[in-house]
PDB file of C-alpha atoms in Angstrom:
ATOM      1  CA  MET A 185     -47.157 164.706 -83.571  1.00  0.00           C
ATOM      2  CA  SER A 186     -50.925 164.887 -83.383  1.00  0.00           C
ATOM      3  CA  GLY A 187     -51.302 161.350 -82.041  1.00  0.00           C
ATOM      4  CA  PRO A 188     -51.271 157.777 -83.262  1.00  0.00           C
ATOM      5  CA  HIS A 189     -51.760 157.491 -87.004  1.00  0.00           C
ATOM      6  CA  VAL A 190     -54.233 154.756 -87.803  1.00  0.00           C
ATOM      7  CA  ILE A 191     -53.550 152.654 -90.870  1.00  0.00           C
ATOM      8  CA  ARG A 192     -56.875 150.838 -90.859  1.00  0.00           C
ATOM      9  CA  GLY A 193     -59.068 149.423 -88.116  1.00  0.00           C
ATOM     10  CA  ALA A 194     -57.096 148.962 -84.909  1.00  0.00           C
ATOM     11  CA  VAL A 195     -53.677 148.897 -86.615  1.00  0.00           C
ATOM     12  CA  VAL A 196     -51.580 152.025 -85.967  1.00  0.00           C
ATOM     13  CA  LEU A 197     -48.096 153.166 -86.957  1.00  0.00           C
ATOM     14  CA  PRO A 198     -45.802 152.237 -84.048  1.00  0.00           C
ATOM     15  CA  GLU A 199     -43.715 155.247 -83.031  1.00  0.00           C
ATOM     16  CA  ALA A 200     -40.805 152.966 -82.051  1.00  0.00           C
ATOM     17  CA  GLU A 201     -40.458 151.677 -85.634  1.00  0.00           C
ATOM     18  CA  LEU A 202     -40.402 155.125 -87.269  1.00  0.00           C
ATOM     19  CA  VAL A 203     -37.003 156.629 -88.076  1.00  0.00           C
ATOM     20  CA  TRP A 204     -36.923 160.408 -88.518  1.00  0.00           C
ATOM     21  CA  ARG A 205     -34.258 162.405 -90.345  1.00  0.00           C
ATOM     22  CA  PHE A 206     -34.180 166.170 -90.737  1.00  0.00           C
ATOM     23  CA  SER A 207     -32.378 168.330 -93.280  1.00  0.00           C
ATOM     24  CA  ARG A 208     -32.479 171.790 -94.768  1.00  0.00           C
ATOM     25  CA  SER A 209     -35.475 172.254 -96.986  1.00  0.00           C
ATOM     26  CA  SER A 210     -35.591 173.867-100.410  1.00  0.00           C
ATOM     27  CA  GLY A 211     -39.237 174.821 -99.894  1.00  0.00           C
ATOM     28  CA  PRO A 212     -40.861 178.042 -98.664  1.00  0.00           C
ATOM     29  CA  GLY A 213     -39.326 180.055 -95.869  1.00  0.00           C
ATOM     30  CA  GLY A 214     -36.999 182.727 -97.264  1.00  0.00           C
ATOM     31  CA  GLN A 215     -33.809 183.171 -95.224  1.00  0.00           C
ATOM     32  CA  HIS A 216     -35.279 180.836 -92.615  1.00  0.00           C
ATOM     33  CA  VAL A 217     -34.611 177.945 -95.036  1.00  0.00           C
ATOM     34  CA  ASN A 218     -30.861 178.418 -94.812  1.00  0.00           C
ATOM     35  CA  THR A 219     -30.710 178.041 -91.045  1.00  0.00           C
ATOM     36  CA  SER A 220     -33.223 175.396 -89.982  1.00  0.00           C
ATOM     37  CA  ASP A 221     -33.715 171.708 -90.684  1.00  0.00           C
ATOM     38  CA  SER A 222     -37.367 171.776 -91.668  1.00  0.00           C
ATOM     39  CA  GLN A 223     -37.420 169.005 -94.296  1.00  0.00           C
ATOM     40  CA  VAL A 224     -38.505 165.683 -92.833  1.00  0.00           C
ATOM     41  CA  GLU A 225     -37.633 162.211 -94.057  1.00  0.00           C
ATOM     42  CA  LEU A 226     -39.621 159.426 -92.424  1.00  0.00           C
ATOM     43  CA  ARG A 227     -38.478 155.807 -92.800  1.00  0.00           C
ATOM     44  CA  PHE A 228     -40.482 152.707 -91.958  1.00  0.00           C
ATOM     45  CA  ASP A 229     -38.986 149.213 -92.215  1.00  0.00           C
ATOM     46  CA  LEU A 230     -41.858 147.402 -93.869  1.00  0.00           C
ATOM     47  CA  ALA A 231     -39.988 144.122 -94.332  1.00  0.00           C
ATOM     48  CA  ARG A 232     -39.188 143.679 -90.620  1.00  0.00           C
ATOM     49  CA  THR A 233     -42.178 145.278 -88.906  1.00  0.00           C
ATOM     50  CA  LYS A 234     -44.280 143.342 -86.427  1.00  0.00           C
ATOM     51  CA  ALA A 235     -47.040 145.974 -86.335  1.00  0.00           C
ATOM     52  CA  LEU A 236     -48.862 144.695 -89.435  1.00  0.00           C
ATOM     53  CA  PRO A 237     -50.644 141.368 -89.783  1.00  0.00           C
ATOM     54  CA  PRO A 238     -48.611 139.002 -92.038  1.00  0.00           C
ATOM     55  CA  VAL A 239     -51.209 139.096 -94.832  1.00  0.00           C
ATOM     56  CA  TRP A 240     -51.155 142.902 -94.890  1.00  0.00           C
ATOM     57  CA  GLN A 241     -47.377 142.944 -94.785  1.00  0.00           C
ATOM     58  CA  GLU A 242     -47.078 140.622 -97.805  1.00  0.00           C
ATOM     59  CA  ARG A 243     -49.661 142.653 -99.711  1.00  0.00           C
ATOM     60  CA  ALA A 244     -47.877 145.942 -98.928  1.00  0.00           C
ATOM     61  CA  LEU A 245     -44.440 144.541 -99.844  1.00  0.00           C
ATOM     62  CA  GLU A 246     -45.822 143.403-103.178  1.00  0.00           C
ATOM     63  CA  ARG A 247     -47.687 146.621-104.002  1.00  0.00           C
ATOM     64  CA  LEU A 248     -44.961 149.021-102.827  1.00  0.00           C
ATOM     65  CA  ALA A 249     -42.034 147.051-104.293  1.00  0.00           C
ATOM     66  CA  GLY A 250     -41.086 149.946-106.583  1.00  0.00           C
ATOM     67  CA  ARG A 251     -40.838 152.393-103.663  1.00  0.00           C
ATOM     68  CA  LEU A 252     -38.896 150.191-101.260  1.00  0.00           C
ATOM     69  CA  VAL A 253     -35.136 150.181-100.755  1.00  0.00           C
ATOM     70  CA  ASP A 254     -34.049 147.065 -98.844  1.00  0.00           C
ATOM     71  CA  GLY A 255     -37.603 146.719 -97.489  1.00  0.00           C
ATOM     72  CA  VAL A 256     -37.668 150.285 -96.123  1.00  0.00           C
ATOM     73  CA  LEU A 257     -40.383 152.749 -97.151  1.00  0.00           C
ATOM     74  CA  THR A 258     -39.309 156.414 -97.178  1.00  0.00           C
ATOM     75  CA  VAL A 259     -41.571 159.478 -97.222  1.00  0.00           C
ATOM     76  CA  ARG A 260     -40.353 163.084 -97.481  1.00  0.00           C
ATOM     77  CA  ALA A 261     -42.169 166.272 -96.555  1.00  0.00           C
ATOM     78  CA  SER A 262     -40.987 169.840 -97.021  1.00  0.00           C
ATOM     79  CA  ASP A 263     -44.289 171.591 -97.723  1.00  0.00           C
ATOM     80  CA  HIS A 264     -44.331 173.780 -94.618  1.00  0.00           C
ATOM     81  CA  ARG A 265     -41.867 176.133 -92.936  1.00  0.00           C
ATOM     82  CA  SER A 266     -42.309 174.338 -89.643  1.00  0.00           C
ATOM     83  CA  GLN A 267     -40.514 171.065 -88.985  1.00  0.00           C
ATOM     84  CA  TRP A 268     -43.381 170.031 -86.707  1.00  0.00           C
ATOM     85  CA  ARG A 269     -45.990 170.429 -89.475  1.00  0.00           C
ATOM     86  CA  ASN A 270     -43.730 168.586 -91.916  1.00  0.00           C
ATOM     87  CA  ARG A 271     -43.442 165.722 -89.391  1.00  0.00           C
ATOM     88  CA  ASP A 272     -47.200 165.520 -89.203  1.00  0.00           C
ATOM     89  CA  THR A 273     -47.542 165.641 -93.001  1.00  0.00           C
ATOM     90  CA  ALA A 274     -44.988 162.861 -93.476  1.00  0.00           C
ATOM     91  CA  ALA A 275     -46.687 160.619 -90.904  1.00  0.00           C
ATOM     92  CA  VAL A 276     -50.101 161.149 -92.512  1.00  0.00           C
ATOM     93  CA  ARG A 277     -48.672 160.372 -95.970  1.00  0.00           C
ATOM     94  CA  LEU A 278     -47.029 157.203 -94.683  1.00  0.00           C
ATOM     95  CA  ALA A 279     -50.247 156.044 -93.006  1.00  0.00           C
ATOM     96  CA  ALA A 280     -52.227 156.748 -96.189  1.00  0.00           C
ATOM     97  CA  LEU A 281     -49.692 154.847 -98.329  1.00  0.00           C
ATOM     98  CA  LEU A 282     -49.839 151.845 -96.030  1.00  0.00           C
ATOM     99  CA  ALA A 283     -53.642 151.957 -95.847  1.00  0.00           C
ATOM    100  CA  GLU A 284     -53.883 151.910 -99.639  1.00  0.00           C
ATOM    101  CA  ALA A 285     -51.233 149.214-100.023  1.00  0.00           C
ATOM    102  CA  THR A 286     -52.774 146.902 -97.420  1.00  0.00           C
ATOM    103  CA  ALA A 287     -56.359 147.237 -98.663  1.00  0.00           C
ATOM    104  CA  PRO A 288     -57.934 143.983 -99.802  1.00  0.00           C
ATOM    105  CA  PRO A 289     -58.157 143.475-103.564  1.00  0.00           C
ATOM    106  CA  PRO A 290     -61.468 144.521-105.130  1.00  0.00           C
ATOM    107  CA  LYS A 291     -64.076 141.837-105.749  1.00  0.00           C
ATOM    108  CA  THR A 292     -63.896 140.290-109.195  1.00  0.00           C
ATOM    109  CA  ARG A 293     -66.616 141.369-111.570  1.00  0.00           C
ATOM    110  CA  LYS A 294     -68.965 138.703-112.812  1.00  0.00           C
ATOM    111  CA  LYS A 295     -69.683 138.900-116.517  1.00  0.00           C
ATOM    112  CA  SER A 296     -73.363 139.337-117.221  1.00  0.00           C
ATOM    113  CA  ARG A 297     -75.156 138.395-120.414  1.00  0.00           C
ATOM    114  CA  ILE A 298     -77.397 140.773-122.274  1.00  0.00           C
ATOM    115  CA  PRO A 299     -80.856 139.173-122.402  1.00  0.00           C
ATOM    116  CA  ARG A 300     -81.851 137.927-125.850  1.00  0.00           C
ATOM    117  CA  GLY A 301     -85.052 140.022-125.891  1.00  0.00           C
ATOM    118  CA  ILE A 302     -83.119 143.263-125.379  1.00  0.00           C
ATOM    119  CA  ASN A 303     -80.719 142.419-128.198  1.00  0.00           C
ATOM    120  CA  GLU A 304     -83.569 141.489-130.567  1.00  0.00           C
ATOM    121  CA  ARG A 305     -85.421 144.718-129.727  1.00  0.00           C
ATOM    122  CA  ARG A 306     -82.256 146.756-130.411  1.00  0.00           C
ATOM    123  CA  LEU A 307     -81.780 145.109-133.806  1.00  0.00           C
ATOM    124  CA  ARG A 308     -85.498 145.562-134.670  1.00  0.00           C
ATOM    125  CA  GLU A 309     -85.311 149.295-133.793  1.00  0.00           C
ATOM    126  CA  LYS A 310     -82.142 149.682-135.894  1.00  0.00           C
ATOM    127  CA  LYS A 311     -83.928 148.046-138.840  1.00  0.00           C
ATOM    128  CA  GLN A 312     -86.939 150.359-138.450  1.00  0.00           C
ATOM    129  CA  ARG A 313     -84.684 153.403-138.254  1.00  0.00           C
ATOM    130  CA  GLY A 314     -82.859 152.338-141.428  1.00  0.00           C
ATOM    131  CA  ASP A 315     -86.185 151.819-143.218  1.00  0.00           C
ATOM    132  CA  THR A 316     -87.320 155.292-142.134  1.00  0.00           C
ATOM    133  CA  LYS A 317     -84.152 156.888-143.506  1.00  0.00           C
ATOM    134  CA  ARG A 318     -84.312 154.849-146.695  1.00  0.00           C
ATOM    135  CA  GLY A 319     -87.910 156.022-147.225  1.00  0.00           C
ATOM    136  CA  ARG A 320     -86.816 159.671-147.211  1.00  0.00           C
ATOM    137  CA  SER A 321     -84.862 159.440-150.453  1.00  0.00           C
ATOM    138  CA  GLY A 322     -86.607 160.019-153.757  1.00  0.00           C
ATOM    139  CA  ARG A 323     -85.193 156.867-155.346  1.00  0.00           C
ATOM    140  CA  ALA A 324     -86.831 153.499-155.210  1.00  0.00           C
ATOM    141  CA  TRP A 325     -84.600 150.923-153.525  1.00  0.00           C
ATOM    142  CA  ASP A 326     -86.170 147.724-154.918  1.00  0.00           C
TER     143      ASP A 326
END
């Protein structure tokens, strides 16, 4: 692997908690596909990890609930012919998933009022525009 994969800040994916599984890939590779285990399956036990702060862990468990099986997050990679590159791809995907899932919620938007003067000016301009269009017809509108 290319080194520690940072989730966010000083928090990294602990290599000891990653479980790797390799199998034959259906991706590119020609006859090479039939003989080598280039597909990578990376598993990370999100429910029992001690690498994440508790707040992040709760947030990730909640946001990734649909992807988890018994608290374990699984990522597959079979994009490349090389098992090594697929390992790297899977680790990067896992780190990106966890970074997105542990991100703090966005700040709530405060509703703002449209100033009364702007609204009155808009209505006045609409009225003037209507009068202009009404004045173009040959009929008198009494």
